[in-house]
């Protein structure tokens, strides 16, 4: 199995676990004399099976991320960390650029005028550069995901 396939399977299992959790909670309480639409015991059993599968799959994914490398020499683990940091930087810079770009409507000259302390254009240039770096890194990560075999 390729790492990319394992990542898809992990996402499916995580969604399934979340859905089962909701179904378990919805079926735990009923009015006296009523039966729940679904058997909570069966749902709990299924939830435990899904989490057992995740418990086996996730360490294999982590081992693959530690051993696989990108053309730049970064391990997938390091690349994923770098991507997370780029996402954080992008989030803050995008928000700052949007705030710096806001136009304030003044209805009279007596109202206080607010100005951006950083030029929106400069912030947007930084956003564009980081977004490009993030896209390029994501392409390398996805390529490695499809080329890397999942260890046993």
PDB file of C-alpha atoms in Angstrom:
ATOM      1  CA  UNK A   1       0.000   0.000   0.000  1.00  0.00           C
ATOM      2  CA  UNK A   2       1.228   3.459  -0.873  1.00  0.00           C
ATOM      3  CA  UNK A   3       1.425   6.140   1.800  1.00  0.00           C
ATOM      4  CA  UNK A   4      -1.181   8.223  -0.043  1.00  0.00           C
ATOM      5  CA  UNK A   5      -3.625   5.311   0.094  1.00  0.00           C
ATOM      6  CA  UNK A   6      -2.969   4.906   3.809  1.00  0.00           C
ATOM      7  CA  UNK A   7      -3.646   8.616   4.349  1.00  0.00           C
ATOM      8  CA  UNK A   8      -6.968   8.286   2.529  1.00  0.00           C
ATOM      9  CA  UNK A   9      -7.828   5.238   4.618  1.00  0.00           C
ATOM     10  CA  UNK A  10      -6.880   7.071   7.821  1.00  0.00           C
ATOM     11  CA  UNK A  11      -9.142   9.994   6.907  1.00  0.00           C
ATOM     12  CA  UNK A  12     -12.004   7.597   6.176  1.00  0.00           C
ATOM     13  CA  UNK A  13     -11.506   5.783   9.479  1.00  0.00           C
ATOM     14  CA  UNK A  14     -11.360   9.059  11.397  1.00  0.00           C
ATOM     15  CA  UNK A  15     -14.607  10.242   9.779  1.00  0.00           C
ATOM     16  CA  UNK A  16     -16.208   6.886  10.512  1.00  0.00           C
ATOM     17  CA  UNK A  17     -15.137   7.091  14.171  1.00  0.00           C
ATOM     18  CA  UNK A  18     -16.604  10.586  14.494  1.00  0.00           C
ATOM     19  CA  UNK A  19     -19.877   9.472  12.896  1.00  0.00           C
ATOM     20  CA  UNK A  20     -20.067   6.461  15.187  1.00  0.00           C
ATOM     21  CA  UNK A  21     -19.451   8.673  18.213  1.00  0.00           C
ATOM     22  CA  UNK A  22     -22.417  10.859  17.242  1.00  0.00           C
ATOM     23  CA  UNK A  23     -24.637   7.835  16.655  1.00  0.00           C
ATOM     24  CA  UNK A  24     -23.624   6.317  19.996  1.00  0.00           C
ATOM     25  CA  UNK A  25     -24.484   9.519  21.856  1.00  0.00           C
ATOM     26  CA  UNK A  26     -27.809   9.925  20.001  1.00  0.00           C
ATOM     27  CA  UNK A  27     -28.836   6.378  20.934  1.00  0.00           C
ATOM     28  CA  UNK A  28     -27.761   6.325  24.592  1.00  0.00           C
ATOM     29  CA  UNK A  29     -30.911   7.802  26.118  1.00  0.00           C
ATOM     30  CA  UNK A  30     -34.504   6.928  25.331  1.00  0.00           C
ATOM     31  CA  UNK A  31     -37.814   7.482  27.018  1.00  0.00           C
ATOM     32  CA  UNK A  32     -38.901   4.765  29.372  1.00  0.00           C
ATOM     33  CA  UNK A  33     -40.522   1.913  27.433  1.00  0.00           C
ATOM     34  CA  UNK A  34     -38.880   2.919  24.142  1.00  0.00           C
ATOM     35  CA  UNK A  35     -36.033   1.333  22.202  1.00  0.00           C
ATOM     36  CA  UNK A  36     -33.239   3.341  20.542  1.00  0.00           C
ATOM     37  CA  UNK A  37     -33.248   3.359  16.723  1.00  0.00           C
ATOM     38  CA  UNK A  38     -29.791   1.722  16.791  1.00  0.00           C
ATOM     39  CA  UNK A  39     -28.178  -0.589  19.316  1.00  0.00           C
ATOM     40  CA  UNK A  40     -25.580   1.469  21.216  1.00  0.00           C
ATOM     41  CA  UNK A  41     -23.712  -1.706  22.189  1.00  0.00           C
ATOM     42  CA  UNK A  42     -23.296  -2.657  18.517  1.00  0.00           C
ATOM     43  CA  UNK A  43     -22.234   0.908  17.688  1.00  0.00           C
ATOM     44  CA  UNK A  44     -19.635   0.818  20.487  1.00  0.00           C
ATOM     45  CA  UNK A  45     -18.325  -2.491  19.159  1.00  0.00           C
ATOM     46  CA  UNK A  46     -17.997  -1.007  15.669  1.00  0.00           C
ATOM     47  CA  UNK A  47     -16.322   2.111  17.101  1.00  0.00           C
ATOM     48  CA  UNK A  48     -13.755  -0.064  18.899  1.00  0.00           C
ATOM     49  CA  UNK A  49     -13.004  -1.925  15.645  1.00  0.00           C
ATOM     50  CA  UNK A  50     -12.490   1.341  13.769  1.00  0.00           C
ATOM     51  CA  UNK A  51     -10.173   2.726  16.453  1.00  0.00           C
ATOM     52  CA  UNK A  52      -8.233  -0.555  16.524  1.00  0.00           C
ATOM     53  CA  UNK A  53      -7.661  -0.214  12.775  1.00  0.00           C
ATOM     54  CA  UNK A  54      -6.496   3.379  13.300  1.00  0.00           C
ATOM     55  CA  UNK A  55      -4.182   2.241  16.087  1.00  0.00           C
ATOM     56  CA  UNK A  56      -2.438  -0.097  13.639  1.00  0.00           C
ATOM     57  CA  UNK A  57      -2.410   2.269  10.664  1.00  0.00           C
ATOM     58  CA  UNK A  58      -1.226   5.540  12.229  1.00  0.00           C
ATOM     59  CA  UNK A  59       2.178   4.281  13.459  1.00  0.00           C
ATOM     60  CA  UNK A  60       2.851   2.880   9.978  1.00  0.00           C
ATOM     61  CA  UNK A  61       2.105   6.297   8.489  1.00  0.00           C
ATOM     62  CA  UNK A  62       4.437   7.944  11.000  1.00  0.00           C
ATOM     63  CA  UNK A  63       7.235   5.498  10.179  1.00  0.00           C
ATOM     64  CA  UNK A  64       6.786   6.181   6.459  1.00  0.00           C
ATOM     65  CA  UNK A  65       6.888   9.943   7.103  1.00  0.00           C
ATOM     66  CA  UNK A  66      10.135   9.549   9.022  1.00  0.00           C
ATOM     67  CA  UNK A  67      11.836   7.426   6.370  1.00  0.00           C
ATOM     68  CA  UNK A  68      10.643   9.039   3.125  1.00  0.00           C
ATOM     69  CA  UNK A  69      12.519  12.058   1.816  1.00  0.00           C
ATOM     70  CA  UNK A  70      11.725  14.794  -0.665  1.00  0.00           C
ATOM     71  CA  UNK A  71      14.140  15.752  -3.458  1.00  0.00           C
ATOM     72  CA  UNK A  72      15.329  18.605  -1.217  1.00  0.00           C
ATOM     73  CA  UNK A  73      16.456  16.054   1.382  1.00  0.00           C
ATOM     74  CA  UNK A  74      13.740  16.893   3.907  1.00  0.00           C
ATOM     75  CA  UNK A  75      11.994  13.953   5.487  1.00  0.00           C
ATOM     76  CA  UNK A  76       8.246  13.925   5.040  1.00  0.00           C
ATOM     77  CA  UNK A  77       7.925  14.623   8.771  1.00  0.00           C
ATOM     78  CA  UNK A  78      10.051  17.765   8.408  1.00  0.00           C
ATOM     79  CA  UNK A  79       8.149  18.779   5.268  1.00  0.00           C
ATOM     80  CA  UNK A  80       4.806  18.382   7.041  1.00  0.00           C
ATOM     81  CA  UNK A  81       6.079  20.536   9.884  1.00  0.00           C
ATOM     82  CA  UNK A  82       7.284  23.143   7.396  1.00  0.00           C
ATOM     83  CA  UNK A  83       3.878  23.088   5.684  1.00  0.00           C
ATOM     84  CA  UNK A  84       2.148  23.625   9.041  1.00  0.00           C
ATOM     85  CA  UNK A  85       4.384  26.607   9.777  1.00  0.00           C
ATOM     86  CA  UNK A  86       3.760  28.051   6.307  1.00  0.00           C
ATOM     87  CA  UNK A  87       0.013  27.670   6.933  1.00  0.00           C
ATOM     88  CA  UNK A  88       0.319  29.515  10.242  1.00  0.00           C
ATOM     89  CA  UNK A  89       2.347  32.326   8.684  1.00  0.00           C
ATOM     90  CA  UNK A  90      -0.066  32.569   5.763  1.00  0.00           C
ATOM     91  CA  UNK A  91      -3.073  32.754   8.059  1.00  0.00           C
ATOM     92  CA  UNK A  92      -1.631  35.663  10.029  1.00  0.00           C
ATOM     93  CA  UNK A  93      -0.258  37.519   7.009  1.00  0.00           C
ATOM     94  CA  UNK A  94      -3.526  37.137   5.081  1.00  0.00           C
ATOM     95  CA  UNK A  95      -5.451  38.484   8.025  1.00  0.00           C
ATOM     96  CA  UNK A  96      -3.024  41.380   8.430  1.00  0.00           C
ATOM     97  CA  UNK A  97      -3.187  42.188   4.707  1.00  0.00           C
ATOM     98  CA  UNK A  98      -6.987  42.103   4.749  1.00  0.00           C
ATOM     99  CA  UNK A  99      -7.067  44.404   7.774  1.00  0.00           C
ATOM    100  CA  UNK A 100      -4.544  46.785   6.204  1.00  0.00           C
ATOM    101  CA  UNK A 101      -6.693  46.893   3.054  1.00  0.00           C
ATOM    102  CA  UNK A 102      -9.909  47.798   4.840  1.00  0.00           C
ATOM    103  CA  UNK A 103     -11.355  51.121   3.919  1.00  0.00           C
ATOM    104  CA  UNK A 104     -12.912  53.099   6.692  1.00  0.00           C
ATOM    105  CA  UNK A 105     -15.926  55.198   5.867  1.00  0.00           C
ATOM    106  CA  UNK A 106     -15.875  58.597   7.499  1.00  0.00           C
ATOM    107  CA  UNK A 107     -19.005  60.614   7.425  1.00  0.00           C
ATOM    108  CA  UNK A 108     -17.402  63.894   8.392  1.00  0.00           C
ATOM    109  CA  UNK A 109     -13.925  65.362   8.751  1.00  0.00           C
ATOM    110  CA  UNK A 110     -14.350  65.462  12.510  1.00  0.00           C
ATOM    111  CA  UNK A 111     -14.309  61.651  12.786  1.00  0.00           C
ATOM    112  CA  UNK A 112     -11.021  60.049  13.790  1.00  0.00           C
ATOM    113  CA  UNK A 113      -9.100  58.759  10.806  1.00  0.00           C
ATOM    114  CA  UNK A 114      -7.448  55.354  11.075  1.00  0.00           C
ATOM    115  CA  UNK A 115      -4.487  54.327   8.987  1.00  0.00           C
ATOM    116  CA  UNK A 116      -2.718  51.054   8.429  1.00  0.00           C
ATOM    117  CA  UNK A 117       0.718  50.966  10.023  1.00  0.00           C
ATOM    118  CA  UNK A 118       1.965  48.447   7.430  1.00  0.00           C
ATOM    119  CA  UNK A 119       1.387  48.761   3.695  1.00  0.00           C
ATOM    120  CA  UNK A 120      -1.135  46.206   2.433  1.00  0.00           C
ATOM    121  CA  UNK A 121       0.859  45.815  -0.799  1.00  0.00           C
ATOM    122  CA  UNK A 122       3.974  44.688   1.084  1.00  0.00           C
ATOM    123  CA  UNK A 123       1.973  42.244   3.169  1.00  0.00           C
ATOM    124  CA  UNK A 124       0.300  40.847   0.058  1.00  0.00           C
ATOM    125  CA  UNK A 125       3.702  40.320  -1.599  1.00  0.00           C
ATOM    126  CA  UNK A 126       4.757  38.277   1.434  1.00  0.00           C
ATOM    127  CA  UNK A 127       1.506  36.310   1.277  1.00  0.00           C
ATOM    128  CA  UNK A 128       2.029  35.585  -2.415  1.00  0.00           C
ATOM    129  CA  UNK A 129       5.596  34.389  -1.860  1.00  0.00           C
ATOM    130  CA  UNK A 130       4.624  32.149   1.055  1.00  0.00           C
ATOM    131  CA  UNK A 131       1.621  30.775  -0.836  1.00  0.00           C
ATOM    132  CA  UNK A 132       3.865  29.858  -3.750  1.00  0.00           C
ATOM    133  CA  UNK A 133       6.352  28.129  -1.424  1.00  0.00           C
ATOM    134  CA  UNK A 134       3.477  26.277   0.235  1.00  0.00           C
ATOM    135  CA  UNK A 135       2.059  25.101  -3.128  1.00  0.00           C
ATOM    136  CA  UNK A 136       5.463  23.864  -4.247  1.00  0.00           C
ATOM    137  CA  UNK A 137       6.029  22.049  -0.964  1.00  0.00           C
ATOM    138  CA  UNK A 138       2.548  20.503  -1.120  1.00  0.00           C
ATOM    139  CA  UNK A 139       3.291  19.185  -4.616  1.00  0.00           C
ATOM    140  CA  UNK A 140       6.474  17.536  -3.365  1.00  0.00           C
ATOM    141  CA  UNK A 141       4.652  16.052  -0.357  1.00  0.00           C
ATOM    142  CA  UNK A 142       1.882  14.625  -2.542  1.00  0.00           C
ATOM    143  CA  UNK A 143       4.421  13.174  -4.965  1.00  0.00           C
ATOM    144  CA  UNK A 144       6.275  11.502  -2.092  1.00  0.00           C
ATOM    145  CA  UNK A 145       2.986  10.187  -0.701  1.00  0.00           C
ATOM    146  CA  UNK A 146       2.244   8.389  -3.970  1.00  0.00           C
ATOM    147  CA  UNK A 147       5.796   7.055  -4.381  1.00  0.00           C
ATOM    148  CA  UNK A 148       6.368   5.855  -0.812  1.00  0.00           C
ATOM    149  CA  UNK A 149       5.421   2.335   0.222  1.00  0.00           C
ATOM    150  CA  UNK A 150       3.902   2.018   3.670  1.00  0.00           C
ATOM    151  CA  UNK A 151       6.173  -0.041   5.961  1.00  0.00           C
ATOM    152  CA  UNK A 152       4.790  -3.159   7.592  1.00  0.00           C
TER     153      UNK A 152
END
